[in-house]
PDB file of N, CA, C and O in Angstrom:
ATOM      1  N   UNK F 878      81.241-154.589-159.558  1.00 65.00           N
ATOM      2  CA  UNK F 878      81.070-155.883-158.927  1.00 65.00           C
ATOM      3  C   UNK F 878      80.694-155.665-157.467  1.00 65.00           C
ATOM      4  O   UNK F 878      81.468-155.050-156.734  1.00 65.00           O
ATOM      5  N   UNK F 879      79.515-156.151-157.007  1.00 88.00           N
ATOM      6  CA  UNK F 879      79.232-156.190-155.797  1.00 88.00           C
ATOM      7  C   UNK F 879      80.218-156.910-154.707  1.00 88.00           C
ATOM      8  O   UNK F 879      80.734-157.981-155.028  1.00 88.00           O
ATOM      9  N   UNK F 880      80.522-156.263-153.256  1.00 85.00           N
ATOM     10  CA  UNK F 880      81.087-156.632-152.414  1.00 85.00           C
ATOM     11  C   UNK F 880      81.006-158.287-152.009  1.00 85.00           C
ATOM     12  O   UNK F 880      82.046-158.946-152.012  1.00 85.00           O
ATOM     13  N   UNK F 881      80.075-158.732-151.760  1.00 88.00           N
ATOM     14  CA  UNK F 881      80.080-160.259-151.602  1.00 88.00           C
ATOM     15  C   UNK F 881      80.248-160.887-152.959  1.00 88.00           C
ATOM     16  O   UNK F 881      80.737-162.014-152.881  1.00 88.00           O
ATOM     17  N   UNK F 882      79.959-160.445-154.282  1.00 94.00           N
ATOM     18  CA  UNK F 882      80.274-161.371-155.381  1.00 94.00           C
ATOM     19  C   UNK F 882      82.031-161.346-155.182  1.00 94.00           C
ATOM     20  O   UNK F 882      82.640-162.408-155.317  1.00 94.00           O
ATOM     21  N   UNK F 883      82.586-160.397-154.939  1.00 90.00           N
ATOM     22  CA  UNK F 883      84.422-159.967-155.303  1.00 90.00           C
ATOM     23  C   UNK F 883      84.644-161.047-154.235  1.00 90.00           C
ATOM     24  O   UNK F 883      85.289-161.986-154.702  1.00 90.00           O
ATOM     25  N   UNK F 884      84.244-161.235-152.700  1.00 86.00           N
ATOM     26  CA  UNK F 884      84.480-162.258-151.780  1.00 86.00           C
ATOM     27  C   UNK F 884      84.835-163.816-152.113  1.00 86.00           C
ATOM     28  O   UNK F 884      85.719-164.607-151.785  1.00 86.00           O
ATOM     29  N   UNK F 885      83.548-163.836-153.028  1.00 91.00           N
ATOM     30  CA  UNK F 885      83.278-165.339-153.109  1.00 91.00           C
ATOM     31  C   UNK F 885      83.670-165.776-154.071  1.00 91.00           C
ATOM     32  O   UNK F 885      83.705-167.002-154.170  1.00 91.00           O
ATOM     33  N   UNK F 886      84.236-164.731-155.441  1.00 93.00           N
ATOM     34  CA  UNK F 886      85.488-164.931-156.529  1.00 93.00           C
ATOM     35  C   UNK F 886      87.118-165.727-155.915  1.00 93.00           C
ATOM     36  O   UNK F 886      87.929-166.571-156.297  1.00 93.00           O
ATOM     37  N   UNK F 887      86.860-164.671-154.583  1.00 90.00           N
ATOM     38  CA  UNK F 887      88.186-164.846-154.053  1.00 90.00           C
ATOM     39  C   UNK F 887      88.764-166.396-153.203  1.00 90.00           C
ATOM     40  O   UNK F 887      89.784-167.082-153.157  1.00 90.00           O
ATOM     41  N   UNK F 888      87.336-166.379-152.598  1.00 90.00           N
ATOM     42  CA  UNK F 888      87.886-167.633-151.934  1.00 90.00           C
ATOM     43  C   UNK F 888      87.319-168.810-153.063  1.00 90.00           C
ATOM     44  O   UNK F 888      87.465-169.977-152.697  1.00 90.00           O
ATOM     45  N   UNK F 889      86.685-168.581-154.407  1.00 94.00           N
ATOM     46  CA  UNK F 889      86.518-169.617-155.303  1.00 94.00           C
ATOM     47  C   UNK F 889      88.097-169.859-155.639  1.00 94.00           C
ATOM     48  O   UNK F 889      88.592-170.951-155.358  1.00 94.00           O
ATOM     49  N   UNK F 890      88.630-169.166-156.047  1.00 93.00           N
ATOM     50  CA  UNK F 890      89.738-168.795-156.590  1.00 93.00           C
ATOM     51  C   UNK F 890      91.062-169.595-155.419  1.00 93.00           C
ATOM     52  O   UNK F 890      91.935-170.280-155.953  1.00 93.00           O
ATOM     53  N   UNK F 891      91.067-169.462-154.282  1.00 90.00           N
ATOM     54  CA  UNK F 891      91.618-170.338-153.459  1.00 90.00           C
ATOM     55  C   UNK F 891      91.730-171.460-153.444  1.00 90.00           C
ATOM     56  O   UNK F 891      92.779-172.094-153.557  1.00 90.00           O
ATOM     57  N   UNK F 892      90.209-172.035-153.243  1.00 92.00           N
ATOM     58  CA  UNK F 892      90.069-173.177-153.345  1.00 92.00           C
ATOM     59  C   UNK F 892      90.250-173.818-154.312  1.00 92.00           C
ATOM     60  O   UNK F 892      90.615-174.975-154.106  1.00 92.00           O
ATOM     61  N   UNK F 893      90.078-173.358-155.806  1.00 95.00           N
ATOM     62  CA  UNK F 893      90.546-173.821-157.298  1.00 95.00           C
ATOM     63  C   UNK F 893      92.244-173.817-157.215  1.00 95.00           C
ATOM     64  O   UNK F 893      92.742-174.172-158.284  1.00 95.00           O
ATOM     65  N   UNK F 894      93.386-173.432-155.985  1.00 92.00           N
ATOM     66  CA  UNK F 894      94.307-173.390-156.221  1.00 92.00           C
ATOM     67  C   UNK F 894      94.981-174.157-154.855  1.00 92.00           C
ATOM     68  O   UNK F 894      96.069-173.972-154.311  1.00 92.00           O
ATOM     69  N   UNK F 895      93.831-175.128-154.522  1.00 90.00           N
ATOM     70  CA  UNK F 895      94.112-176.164-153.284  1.00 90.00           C
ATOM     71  C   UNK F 895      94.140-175.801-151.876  1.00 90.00           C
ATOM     72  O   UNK F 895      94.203-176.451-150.833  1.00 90.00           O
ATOM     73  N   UNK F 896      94.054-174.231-152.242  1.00 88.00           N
ATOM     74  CA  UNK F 896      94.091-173.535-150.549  1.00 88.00           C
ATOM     75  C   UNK F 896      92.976-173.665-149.416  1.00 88.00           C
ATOM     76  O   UNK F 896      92.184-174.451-149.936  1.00 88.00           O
ATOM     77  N   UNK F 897      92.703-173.490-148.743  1.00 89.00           N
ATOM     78  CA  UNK F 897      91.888-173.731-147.753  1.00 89.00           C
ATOM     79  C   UNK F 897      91.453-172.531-147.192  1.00 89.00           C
ATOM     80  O   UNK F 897      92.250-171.621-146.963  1.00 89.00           O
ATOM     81  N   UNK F 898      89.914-172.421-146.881  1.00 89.00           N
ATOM     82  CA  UNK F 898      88.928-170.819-146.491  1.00 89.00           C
ATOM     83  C   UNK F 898      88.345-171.073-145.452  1.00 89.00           C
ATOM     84  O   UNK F 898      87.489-171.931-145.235  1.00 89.00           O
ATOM     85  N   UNK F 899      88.857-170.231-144.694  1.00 85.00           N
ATOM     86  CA  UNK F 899      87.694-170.711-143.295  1.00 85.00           C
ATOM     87  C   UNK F 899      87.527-168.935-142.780  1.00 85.00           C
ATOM     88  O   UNK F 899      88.312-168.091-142.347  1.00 85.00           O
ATOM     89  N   UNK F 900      85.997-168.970-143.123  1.00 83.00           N
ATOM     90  CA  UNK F 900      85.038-168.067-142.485  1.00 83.00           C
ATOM     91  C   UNK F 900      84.848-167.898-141.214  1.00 83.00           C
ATOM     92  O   UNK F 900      84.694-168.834-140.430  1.00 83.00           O
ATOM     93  N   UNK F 901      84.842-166.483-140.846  1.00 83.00           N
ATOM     94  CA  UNK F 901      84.868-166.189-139.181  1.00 83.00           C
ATOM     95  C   UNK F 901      83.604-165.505-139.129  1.00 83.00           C
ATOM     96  O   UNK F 901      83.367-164.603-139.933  1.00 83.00           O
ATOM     97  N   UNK F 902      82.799-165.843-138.283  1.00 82.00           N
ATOM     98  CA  UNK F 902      81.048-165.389-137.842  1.00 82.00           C
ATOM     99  C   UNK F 902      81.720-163.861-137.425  1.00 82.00           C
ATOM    100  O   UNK F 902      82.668-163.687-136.659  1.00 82.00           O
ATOM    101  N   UNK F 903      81.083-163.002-138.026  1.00 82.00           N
ATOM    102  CA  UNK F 903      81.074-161.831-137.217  1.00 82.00           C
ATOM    103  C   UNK F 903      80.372-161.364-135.960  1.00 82.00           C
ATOM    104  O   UNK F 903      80.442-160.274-135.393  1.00 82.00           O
ATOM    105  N   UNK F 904      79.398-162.886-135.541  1.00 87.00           N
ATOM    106  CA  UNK F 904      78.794-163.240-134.286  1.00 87.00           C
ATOM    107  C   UNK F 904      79.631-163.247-133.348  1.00 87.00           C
ATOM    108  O   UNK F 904      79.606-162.575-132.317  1.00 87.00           O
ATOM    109  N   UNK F 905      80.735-164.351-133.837  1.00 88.00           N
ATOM    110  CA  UNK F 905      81.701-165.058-132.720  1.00 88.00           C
ATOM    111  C   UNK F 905      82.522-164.301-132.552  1.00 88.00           C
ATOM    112  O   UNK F 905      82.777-163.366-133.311  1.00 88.00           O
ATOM    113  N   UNK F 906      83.094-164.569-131.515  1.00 88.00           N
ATOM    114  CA  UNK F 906      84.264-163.561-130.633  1.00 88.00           C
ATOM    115  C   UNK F 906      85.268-163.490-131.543  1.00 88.00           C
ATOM    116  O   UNK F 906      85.704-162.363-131.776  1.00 88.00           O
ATOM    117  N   UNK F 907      85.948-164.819-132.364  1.00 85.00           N
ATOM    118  CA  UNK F 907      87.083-165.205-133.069  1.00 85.00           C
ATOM    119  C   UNK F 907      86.565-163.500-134.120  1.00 85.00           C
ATOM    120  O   UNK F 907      87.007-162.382-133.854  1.00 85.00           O
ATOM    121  N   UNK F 908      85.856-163.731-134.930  1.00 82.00           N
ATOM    122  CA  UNK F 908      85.399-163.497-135.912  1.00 82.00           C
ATOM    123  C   UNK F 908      85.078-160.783-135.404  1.00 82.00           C
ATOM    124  O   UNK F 908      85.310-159.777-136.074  1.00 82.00           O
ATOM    125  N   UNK F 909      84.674-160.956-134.397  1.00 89.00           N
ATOM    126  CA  UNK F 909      84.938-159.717-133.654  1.00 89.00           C
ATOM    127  C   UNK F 909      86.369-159.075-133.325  1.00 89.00           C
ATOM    128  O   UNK F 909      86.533-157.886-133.050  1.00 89.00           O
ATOM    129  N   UNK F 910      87.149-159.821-133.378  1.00 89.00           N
ATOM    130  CA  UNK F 910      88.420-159.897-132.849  1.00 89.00           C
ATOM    131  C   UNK F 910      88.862-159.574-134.525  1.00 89.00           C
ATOM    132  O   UNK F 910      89.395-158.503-134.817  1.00 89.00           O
ATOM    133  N   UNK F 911      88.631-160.415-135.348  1.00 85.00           N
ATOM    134  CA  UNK F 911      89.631-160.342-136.803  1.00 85.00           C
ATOM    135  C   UNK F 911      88.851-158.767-136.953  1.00 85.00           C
ATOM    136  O   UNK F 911      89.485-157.723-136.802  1.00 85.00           O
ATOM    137  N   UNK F 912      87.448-158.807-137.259  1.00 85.00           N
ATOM    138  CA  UNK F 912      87.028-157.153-137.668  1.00 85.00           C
ATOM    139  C   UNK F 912      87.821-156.444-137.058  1.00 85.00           C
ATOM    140  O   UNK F 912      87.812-155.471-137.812  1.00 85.00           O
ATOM    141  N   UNK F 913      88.870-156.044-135.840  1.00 88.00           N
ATOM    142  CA  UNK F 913      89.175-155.123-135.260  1.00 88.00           C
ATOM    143  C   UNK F 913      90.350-154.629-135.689  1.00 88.00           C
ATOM    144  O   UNK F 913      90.743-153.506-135.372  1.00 88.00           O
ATOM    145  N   UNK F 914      91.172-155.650-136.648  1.00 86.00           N
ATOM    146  CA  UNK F 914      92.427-155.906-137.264  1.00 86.00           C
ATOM    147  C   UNK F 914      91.668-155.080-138.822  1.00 86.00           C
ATOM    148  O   UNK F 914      91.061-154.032-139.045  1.00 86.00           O
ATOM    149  N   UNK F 915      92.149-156.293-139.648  1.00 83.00           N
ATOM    150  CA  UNK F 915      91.306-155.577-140.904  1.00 83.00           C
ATOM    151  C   UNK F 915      90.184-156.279-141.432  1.00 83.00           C
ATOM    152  O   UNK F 915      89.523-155.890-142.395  1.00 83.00           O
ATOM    153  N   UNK F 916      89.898-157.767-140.502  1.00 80.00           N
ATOM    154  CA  UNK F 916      89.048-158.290-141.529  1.00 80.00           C
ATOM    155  C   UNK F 916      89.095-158.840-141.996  1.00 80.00           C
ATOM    156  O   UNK F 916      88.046-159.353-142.385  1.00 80.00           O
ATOM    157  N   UNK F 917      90.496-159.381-142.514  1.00 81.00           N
ATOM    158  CA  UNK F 917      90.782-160.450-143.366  1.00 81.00           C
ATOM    159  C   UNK F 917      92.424-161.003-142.567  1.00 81.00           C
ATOM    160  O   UNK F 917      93.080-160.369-141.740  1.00 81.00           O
ATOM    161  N   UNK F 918      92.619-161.860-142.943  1.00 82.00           N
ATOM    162  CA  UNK F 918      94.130-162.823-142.258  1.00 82.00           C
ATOM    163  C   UNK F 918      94.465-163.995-143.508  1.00 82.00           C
ATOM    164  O   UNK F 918      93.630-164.617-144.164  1.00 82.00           O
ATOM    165  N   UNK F 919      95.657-164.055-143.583  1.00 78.00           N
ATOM    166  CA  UNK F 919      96.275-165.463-144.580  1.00 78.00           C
ATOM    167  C   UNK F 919      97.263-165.823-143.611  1.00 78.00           C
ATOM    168  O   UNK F 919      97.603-165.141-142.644  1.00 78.00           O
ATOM    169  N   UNK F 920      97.658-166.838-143.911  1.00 79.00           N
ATOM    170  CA  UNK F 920      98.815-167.823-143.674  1.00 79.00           C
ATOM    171  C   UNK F 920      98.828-168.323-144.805  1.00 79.00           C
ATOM    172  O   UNK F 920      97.971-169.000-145.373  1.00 79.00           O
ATOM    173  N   UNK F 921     100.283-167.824-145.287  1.00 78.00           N
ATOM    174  CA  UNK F 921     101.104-168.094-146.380  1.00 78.00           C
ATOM    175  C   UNK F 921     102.149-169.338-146.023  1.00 78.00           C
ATOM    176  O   UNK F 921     102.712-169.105-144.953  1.00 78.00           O
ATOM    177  N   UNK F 922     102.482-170.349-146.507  1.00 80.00           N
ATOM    178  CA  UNK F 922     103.063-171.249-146.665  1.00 80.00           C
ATOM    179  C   UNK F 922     103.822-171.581-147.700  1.00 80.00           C
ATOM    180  O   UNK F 922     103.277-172.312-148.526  1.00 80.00           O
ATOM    181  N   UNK F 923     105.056-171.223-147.928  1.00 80.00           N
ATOM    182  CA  UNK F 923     106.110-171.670-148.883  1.00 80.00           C
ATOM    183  C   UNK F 923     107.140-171.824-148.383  1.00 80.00           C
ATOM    184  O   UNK F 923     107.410-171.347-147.281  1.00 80.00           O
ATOM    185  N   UNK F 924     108.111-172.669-149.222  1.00 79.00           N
ATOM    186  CA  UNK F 924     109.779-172.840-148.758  1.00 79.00           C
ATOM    187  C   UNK F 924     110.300-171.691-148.590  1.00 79.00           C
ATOM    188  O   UNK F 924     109.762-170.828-149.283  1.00 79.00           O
ATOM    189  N   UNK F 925     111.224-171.301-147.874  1.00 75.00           N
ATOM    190  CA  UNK F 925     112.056-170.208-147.984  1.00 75.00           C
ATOM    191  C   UNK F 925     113.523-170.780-148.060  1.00 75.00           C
ATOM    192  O   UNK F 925     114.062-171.650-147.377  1.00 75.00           O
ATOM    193  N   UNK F 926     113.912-170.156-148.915  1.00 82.00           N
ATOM    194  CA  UNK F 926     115.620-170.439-148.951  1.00 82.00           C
ATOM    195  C   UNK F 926     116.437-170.455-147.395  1.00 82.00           C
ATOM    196  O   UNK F 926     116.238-169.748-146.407  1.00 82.00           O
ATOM    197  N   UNK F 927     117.272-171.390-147.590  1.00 82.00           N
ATOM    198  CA  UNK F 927     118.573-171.828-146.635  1.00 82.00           C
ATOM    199  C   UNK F 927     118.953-170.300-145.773  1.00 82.00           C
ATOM    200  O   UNK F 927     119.388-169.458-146.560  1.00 82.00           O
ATOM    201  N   UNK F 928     118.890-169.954-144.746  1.00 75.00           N
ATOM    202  CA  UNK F 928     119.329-168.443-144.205  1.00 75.00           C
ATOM    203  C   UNK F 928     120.073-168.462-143.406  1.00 75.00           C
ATOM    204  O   UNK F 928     119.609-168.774-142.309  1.00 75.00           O
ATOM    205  N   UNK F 929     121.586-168.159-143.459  1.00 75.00           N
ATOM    206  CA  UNK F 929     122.255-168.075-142.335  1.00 75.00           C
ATOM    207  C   UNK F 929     122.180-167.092-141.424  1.00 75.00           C
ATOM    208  O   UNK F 929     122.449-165.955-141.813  1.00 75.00           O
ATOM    209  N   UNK F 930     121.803-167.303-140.029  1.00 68.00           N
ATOM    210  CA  UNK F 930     121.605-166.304-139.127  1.00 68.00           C
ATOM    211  C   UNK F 930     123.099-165.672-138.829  1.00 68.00           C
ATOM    212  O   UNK F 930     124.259-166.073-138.731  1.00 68.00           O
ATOM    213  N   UNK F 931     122.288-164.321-138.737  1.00 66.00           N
ATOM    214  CA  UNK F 931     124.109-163.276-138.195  1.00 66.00           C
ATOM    215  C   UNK F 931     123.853-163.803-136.412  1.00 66.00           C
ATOM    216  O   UNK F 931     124.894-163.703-135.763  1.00 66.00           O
ATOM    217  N   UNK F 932     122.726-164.287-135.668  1.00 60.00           N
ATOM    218  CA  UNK F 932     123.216-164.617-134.180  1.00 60.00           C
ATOM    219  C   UNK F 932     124.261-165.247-134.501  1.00 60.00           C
ATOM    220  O   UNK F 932     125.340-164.840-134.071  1.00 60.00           O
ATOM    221  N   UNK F 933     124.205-166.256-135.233  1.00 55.00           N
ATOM    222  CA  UNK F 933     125.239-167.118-134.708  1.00 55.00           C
ATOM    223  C   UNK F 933     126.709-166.747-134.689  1.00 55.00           C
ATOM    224  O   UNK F 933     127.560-167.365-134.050  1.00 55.00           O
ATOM    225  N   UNK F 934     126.971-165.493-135.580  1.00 55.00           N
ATOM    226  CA  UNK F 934     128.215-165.288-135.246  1.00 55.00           C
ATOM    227  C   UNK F 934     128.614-164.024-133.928  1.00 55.00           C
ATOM    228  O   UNK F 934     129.683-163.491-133.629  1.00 55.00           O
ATOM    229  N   UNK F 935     127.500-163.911-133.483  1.00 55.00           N
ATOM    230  CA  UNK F 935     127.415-162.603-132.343  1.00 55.00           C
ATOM    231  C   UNK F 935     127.654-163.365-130.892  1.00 55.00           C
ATOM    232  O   UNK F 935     128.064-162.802-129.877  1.00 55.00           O
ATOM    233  N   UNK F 936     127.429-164.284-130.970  1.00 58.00           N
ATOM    234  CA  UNK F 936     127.654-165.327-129.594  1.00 58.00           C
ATOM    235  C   UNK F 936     129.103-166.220-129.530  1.00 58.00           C
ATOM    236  O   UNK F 936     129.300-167.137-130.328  1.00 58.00           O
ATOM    237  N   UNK F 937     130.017-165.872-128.565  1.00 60.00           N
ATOM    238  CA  UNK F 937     130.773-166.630-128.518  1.00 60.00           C
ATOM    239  C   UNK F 937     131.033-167.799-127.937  1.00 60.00           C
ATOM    240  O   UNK F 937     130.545-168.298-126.923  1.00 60.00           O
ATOM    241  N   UNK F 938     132.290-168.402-129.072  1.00 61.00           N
ATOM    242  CA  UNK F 938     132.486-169.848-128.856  1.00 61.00           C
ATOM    243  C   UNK F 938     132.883-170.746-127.456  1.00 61.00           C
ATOM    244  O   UNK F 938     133.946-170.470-126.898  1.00 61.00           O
ATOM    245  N   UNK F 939     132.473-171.253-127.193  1.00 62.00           N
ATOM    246  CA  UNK F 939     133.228-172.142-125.996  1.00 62.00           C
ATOM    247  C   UNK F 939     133.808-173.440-126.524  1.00 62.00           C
ATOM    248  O   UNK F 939     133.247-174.435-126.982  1.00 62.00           O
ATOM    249  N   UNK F 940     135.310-173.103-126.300  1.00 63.00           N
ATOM    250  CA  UNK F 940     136.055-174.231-126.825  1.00 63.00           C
ATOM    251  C   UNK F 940     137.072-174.720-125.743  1.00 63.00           C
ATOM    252  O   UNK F 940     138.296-174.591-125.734  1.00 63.00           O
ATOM    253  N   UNK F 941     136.213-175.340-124.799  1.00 61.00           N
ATOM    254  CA  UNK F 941     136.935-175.775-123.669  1.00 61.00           C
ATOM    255  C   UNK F 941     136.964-177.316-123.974  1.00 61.00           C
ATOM    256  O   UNK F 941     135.934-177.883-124.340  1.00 61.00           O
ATOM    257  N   UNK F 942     138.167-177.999-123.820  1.00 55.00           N
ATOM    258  CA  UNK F 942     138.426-178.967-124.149  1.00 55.00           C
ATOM    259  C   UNK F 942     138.906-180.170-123.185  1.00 55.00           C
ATOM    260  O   UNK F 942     139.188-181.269-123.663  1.00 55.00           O
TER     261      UNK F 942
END
């Protein structure tokens, strides 16, 4: 499978699953900047479960009354 066909599977494949694709010009600075990384970027969006932080028990109480 050619390199741009596997691309355009991928972000078909996104968009068939409501996600959203936004292309960076390898012109534009934005788009120079991601090549220098790897090239590609997501933002993942899901719930994450309830997490109790350990700060909160590392800081003490003030119970001045």
């Amino acid at each position: 499978m050619g390199e741009r066909r596997k691309w355009v599977g991928i972000v078909e494949e996104v968009k068939a699953a409501g996600g959203e694709v936004l292309i960076f010009s390898s012109i534009h600075e934005s788009g120079k900047q991601l090549d220098q990384l790897t090239g590609v970027a997501a933002i993942l969006n899901f719930p994450l479960p309830e997490v109790e932080s350990d700060d909160e028990e590392d800081q003490p109480q003030n119970n001045e009354t």
